[in-house]
Short mmCIF file of C-alpha atoms in Angstrom, two decimals:
data_model
loop_
_atom_site.label_atom_id
_atom_site.label_comp_id
_atom_site.label_asym_id
_atom_site.label_seq_id
_atom_site.Cartn_x
_atom_site.Cartn_y
_atom_site.Cartn_z
CA ASP A 1 -0.44 8.43 -4.23
CA THR A 2 -3.28 5.93 -3.22
CA GLU A 3 -5.93 8.20 -3.35
CA VAL A 4 -9.32 7.43 -4.08
CA THR A 5 -12.46 10.02 -4.41
CA GLN A 6 -15.81 9.83 -3.91
CA THR A 7 -18.68 12.31 -4.32
CA PRO A 8 -20.89 13.73 -2.87
CA LYS A 9 -19.68 12.79 0.47
CA HIS A 10 -23.63 13.32 1.79
CA LEU A 11 -26.50 12.62 0.21
CA VAL A 12 -30.35 12.31 1.31
CA MET A 13 -32.78 11.01 -1.36
CA GLY A 14 -36.65 10.04 -1.62
CA MET A 15 -37.66 6.73 -2.25
CA THR A 16 -38.71 8.25 -5.75
CA ASN A 17 -35.70 9.79 -6.27
CA LYS A 18 -32.95 8.80 -8.81
CA LYS A 19 -28.88 9.96 -7.71
CA SER A 20 -25.61 8.93 -8.87
CA LEU A 21 -22.26 7.94 -6.82
CA LYS A 22 -19.25 8.47 -8.32
CA CYS A 23 -16.06 7.12 -7.42
CA GLU A 24 -12.47 8.28 -9.38
CA GLN A 25 -9.04 7.05 -8.75
CA HIS A 26 -6.02 8.06 -10.79
CA MET A 27 -3.53 4.89 -9.86
CA GLY A 28 -3.88 2.79 -12.61
CA HIS A 29 -5.47 0.42 -10.72
CA ARG A 30 -7.77 -2.10 -12.97
CA ALA A 31 -10.00 -3.58 -10.46
CA MET A 32 -12.74 -1.19 -8.60
CA TYR A 33 -15.32 -2.29 -5.78
CA TRP A 34 -18.38 -0.80 -4.50
CA TYR A 35 -19.38 -1.95 -0.75
CA LYS A 36 -22.09 -0.89 1.70
CA GLN A 37 -21.32 -0.53 5.39
CA LYS A 38 -24.02 -0.37 7.68
CA ALA A 39 -23.47 1.42 11.40
CA LYS A 40 -21.01 -1.21 13.74
CA LYS A 41 -20.93 -3.40 10.77
CA PRO A 42 -17.86 -4.13 8.54
CA PRO A 43 -17.82 -3.38 4.75
CA GLU A 44 -20.29 -5.62 2.50
CA LEU A 45 -18.92 -6.41 -0.88
CA MET A 46 -21.62 -5.53 -3.62
CA PHE A 47 -20.18 -5.22 -7.08
CA VAL A 48 -16.72 -5.92 -8.54
CA TYR A 49 -15.43 -4.45 -11.80
CA SER A 50 -12.20 -5.92 -13.39
CA TYR A 51 -11.04 -4.00 -16.90
CA GLU A 52 -13.76 -2.36 -16.51
CA LYS A 53 -15.91 -5.17 -17.17
CA LEU A 54 -18.72 -6.30 -13.94
CA SER A 55 -17.14 -9.46 -12.55
CA ILE A 56 -19.03 -10.13 -9.45
CA ASN A 57 -22.60 -8.91 -8.49
CA GLU A 58 -23.27 -9.95 -4.79
CA SER A 59 -26.90 -10.42 -5.66
CA VAL A 60 -27.49 -6.95 -4.99
CA PRO A 61 -31.08 -5.64 -5.80
CA SER A 62 -31.56 -4.01 -9.32
CA ARG A 63 -32.42 -0.83 -7.65
CA PHE A 64 -28.69 -0.13 -7.84
CA SER A 65 -27.11 -0.17 -10.76
CA PRO A 66 -23.30 0.37 -11.31
CA GLU A 67 -21.57 1.46 -14.07
CA CYS A 68 -17.71 1.37 -15.36
CA PRO A 69 -17.67 4.21 -17.74
CA ASN A 70 -13.62 3.88 -18.05
CA SER A 71 -10.80 2.61 -16.02
CA SER A 72 -10.43 5.42 -13.92
CA LEU A 73 -14.31 6.02 -13.09
CA LEU A 74 -16.73 3.98 -11.46
CA ASN A 75 -20.87 4.98 -10.87
CA LEU A 76 -23.47 3.90 -8.71
CA HIS A 77 -26.91 4.16 -10.00
CA LEU A 78 -29.63 5.02 -7.29
CA HIS A 79 -33.47 4.15 -8.35
CA ALA A 80 -36.37 3.79 -5.67
CA LEU A 81 -34.23 3.06 -2.91
CA GLN A 82 -35.54 1.89 0.94
CA PRO A 83 -34.96 3.51 3.66
CA GLU A 84 -32.78 0.30 4.79
CA ASP A 85 -30.71 1.00 2.12
CA SER A 86 -29.56 4.22 4.23
CA ALA A 87 -25.54 3.55 4.91
CA LEU A 88 -21.51 4.76 4.06
CA TYR A 89 -21.36 3.77 0.65
CA LEU A 90 -17.88 2.60 -0.21
CA CYS A 91 -15.40 2.20 -3.28
CA ALA A 92 -12.11 0.95 -3.43
CA SER A 93 -9.29 0.06 -6.34
CA ARG A 94 -6.82 -2.22 -6.27
CA GLY A 95 -3.63 -2.48 -8.56
CA ALA A 96 -3.01 -4.89 -11.26
CA SER A 97 0.51 -5.92 -10.57
CA GLY A 98 2.51 -6.33 -7.53
CA GLY A 99 0.02 -6.63 -4.66
CA ASN A 100 -3.70 -7.42 -3.62
CA GLU A 101 -3.69 -4.32 -1.49
CA GLN A 102 -7.53 -2.79 -1.80
CA PHE A 103 -7.40 1.21 -0.95
CA PHE A 104 -10.90 2.95 -0.06
CA GLY A 105 -12.08 6.06 -0.63
CA PRO A 106 -13.73 8.36 1.82
CA GLY A 107 -17.16 7.31 1.55
CA THR A 108 -20.47 8.70 0.53
CA ARG A 109 -23.19 8.78 3.69
CA LEU A 110 -26.37 8.07 1.85
CA THR A 111 -30.06 9.00 3.81
CA VAL A 112 -32.92 7.42 2.18
CA LEU A 113 -36.13 9.06 3.71
CA GLN B 1 -19.79 -19.59 3.91
CA LYS B 2 -16.46 -18.52 4.20
CA GLU B 3 -15.75 -16.48 7.56
CA VAL B 4 -13.35 -14.20 9.40
CA GLU B 5 -13.74 -14.12 13.28
CA GLN B 6 -12.44 -11.29 15.49
CA ASN B 7 -13.27 -10.76 19.40
CA SER B 8 -15.88 -7.41 18.98
CA GLY B 9 -13.88 -6.06 22.23
CA PRO B 10 -13.70 -3.05 23.47
CA LEU B 11 -10.00 -3.81 23.95
CA SER B 12 -8.95 -1.17 26.69
CA VAL B 13 -5.08 -0.71 27.12
CA PRO B 14 -2.90 1.87 28.69
CA GLU B 15 -0.84 4.78 26.80
CA GLY B 16 2.41 3.05 25.68
CA ALA B 17 1.21 -0.40 26.07
CA ILE B 18 1.14 -2.90 23.37
CA ALA B 19 -2.01 -3.71 21.84
CA SER B 20 -2.72 -7.15 20.71
CA LEU B 21 -5.66 -7.71 18.18
CA ASN B 22 -6.42 -11.43 16.66
CA CYS B 23 -7.98 -12.81 13.72
CA THR B 24 -9.16 -16.60 12.11
CA TYR B 25 -10.50 -17.31 9.11
CA SER B 26 -11.83 -20.18 7.89
CA ASP B 27 -10.57 -20.40 3.96
CA ARG B 28 -7.88 -22.12 3.56
CA GLY B 29 -7.41 -20.99 0.26
CA SER B 30 -6.83 -17.16 1.45
CA GLN B 31 -3.90 -15.59 0.10
CA SER B 32 -3.44 -12.10 1.31
CA PHE B 33 -4.61 -10.59 4.64
CA PHE B 34 -4.67 -7.12 5.67
CA TRP B 35 -5.43 -5.09 8.72
CA TYR B 36 -7.92 -1.87 8.27
CA ARG B 37 -8.02 0.87 10.88
CA GLN B 38 -11.23 2.85 11.06
CA TYR B 39 -12.59 5.70 13.00
CA SER B 40 -15.64 6.41 13.56
CA GLY B 41 -17.66 7.90 10.61
CA LYS B 42 -14.89 7.60 8.43
CA SER B 43 -13.78 5.09 5.58
CA PRO B 44 -11.45 2.02 6.49
CA GLU B 45 -7.52 3.02 5.99
CA LEU B 46 -5.17 0.06 5.07
CA ILE B 47 -2.72 -0.01 7.88
CA MET B 48 -1.07 -3.61 7.40
CA PHE B 49 -1.00 -6.39 4.90
CA ILE B 50 0.82 -9.73 4.94
CA TYR B 51 1.30 -12.64 2.12
CA SER B 52 3.57 -14.83 4.08
CA ASN B 53 4.05 -16.75 7.14
CA GLY B 54 5.94 -14.77 9.96
CA ASP B 55 6.00 -11.28 11.05
CA LYS B 56 6.03 -7.90 9.03
CA GLU B 57 7.13 -4.47 10.96
CA ASP B 58 6.13 -1.69 9.92
CA GLY B 59 6.94 1.25 12.46
CA ARG B 60 4.99 0.55 15.30
CA PHE B 61 3.01 -2.24 13.90
CA THR B 62 3.77 -6.04 13.45
CA ALA B 63 1.61 -8.18 11.45
CA GLN B 64 1.99 -11.55 12.10
CA LEU B 65 0.54 -14.80 10.03
CA ASN B 66 0.01 -18.45 10.52
CA LYS B 67 -1.47 -20.41 7.53
CA ALA B 68 -1.47 -23.47 9.50
CA SER B 69 -3.49 -22.16 12.31
CA GLN B 70 -5.54 -19.66 10.10
CA TYR B 71 -4.69 -17.06 12.20
CA VAL B 72 -3.69 -13.32 11.79
CA SER B 73 -2.89 -10.67 14.51
CA LEU B 74 -1.87 -7.33 14.83
CA LEU B 75 0.46 -5.98 17.50
CA ILE B 76 0.56 -2.13 18.09
CA ARG B 77 3.32 -1.13 19.93
CA ASP B 78 3.67 1.94 22.25
CA SER B 79 -0.16 2.65 22.10
CA GLN B 80 -1.23 6.26 21.63
CA PRO B 81 -4.99 7.38 22.40
CA SER B 82 -4.91 8.29 18.72
CA ASP B 83 -4.84 4.96 17.95
CA SER B 84 -8.05 4.35 19.61
CA ALA B 85 -10.47 3.36 16.33
CA THR B 86 -11.90 -0.18 14.87
CA TYR B 87 -9.54 -2.41 13.53
CA LEU B 88 -10.91 -4.74 10.60
CA CYS B 89 -9.29 -7.85 9.99
CA ALA B 90 -9.98 -8.91 5.68
CA VAL B 91 -9.00 -12.01 3.90
CA THR B 92 -9.30 -12.65 0.20
CA SER B 93 -11.55 -15.37 -0.46
CA GLY B 94 -11.93 -16.47 -4.06
CA GLY B 95 -11.71 -14.62 -7.38
CA TYR B 96 -11.11 -11.00 -8.01
CA ASN B 97 -9.33 -10.79 -4.60
CA LYS B 98 -12.64 -10.08 -3.16
CA LEU B 99 -12.43 -9.50 0.71
CA ILE B 100 -14.39 -11.13 3.27
CA PHE B 101 -13.98 -8.68 6.76
CA GLY B 102 -14.12 -9.64 10.11
CA ALA B 103 -16.67 -7.59 12.41
CA GLY B 104 -13.79 -5.79 13.83
CA THR B 105 -12.04 -5.00 17.57
CA ARG B 106 -12.76 -1.84 18.90
CA LEU B 107 -10.06 -0.48 20.68
CA ALA B 108 -9.65 1.69 23.27
CA VAL B 109 -6.27 3.39 24.25
CA HIS B 110 -6.88 5.32 27.74
CA PRO B 111 -3.93 8.13 29.00
#
C-alpha cells in the first residue's frame, strides 16, 4: 500500500482566513514533505520533516506554518495568504529503509480570493 | 543552483510506437533518479526509479541511467493514448533525499 491521503481536496479562502491542510500516511514512513505546484510548473519543495522534526524549510514565508503531530500526520497551517499562493499543495512521504522513493498524495487545490 | 533539464515538448508519437523521454542533471552527487507521470489536474505518480547505471525494465517502461554523462531516460514501448500526460524527471540532491524536478515533458500519443 503506497497511499498518502490529503484533505480537503479543494479549499477556497479569503486573505484574512486561517485554514489547515492535512496529510496522512500509514506506511510507517518517517520522512514527509510539503510541495507547492503552480499550473504548468513542476512541484517545488517547501518543507521536509524527518522523524517528526522539521529538517528543511526552503525559505517559505511565515504565513505557511507546518506541523508534524506524529509520524503519520502532517499539517500545513495557512494564515493571511495572498492570491499568488493559489496552487496545488502536495504532500509526499518516503520510506525510512530500502528505497528513496517518494509517494505523493492527491493534493489540495487551494484558491485564495 | 542544481538543475534538471527536460525538453518541454509536446512529444507526439503514434499509438504503438516507442516514446523516448530524456533528462540531464547537473549535480554529480545525485544518487537516485525518478520518473513521475502527471495527468492534468492530478498529482504526480511514481512510475519508475533507478539507482544504478544501466537499464531497468518494468512492463512497458524502461529507465536508463548514465551517471558519467549525467543523463537519465525513459522509454515507453507500445505507447497508448492513456500514456498522454506530463512526465517529470526528478533527482535527489542534498540531504533528506530532497528532490529536484525537471520542468516536465508533455507526451501526446495519437491513435
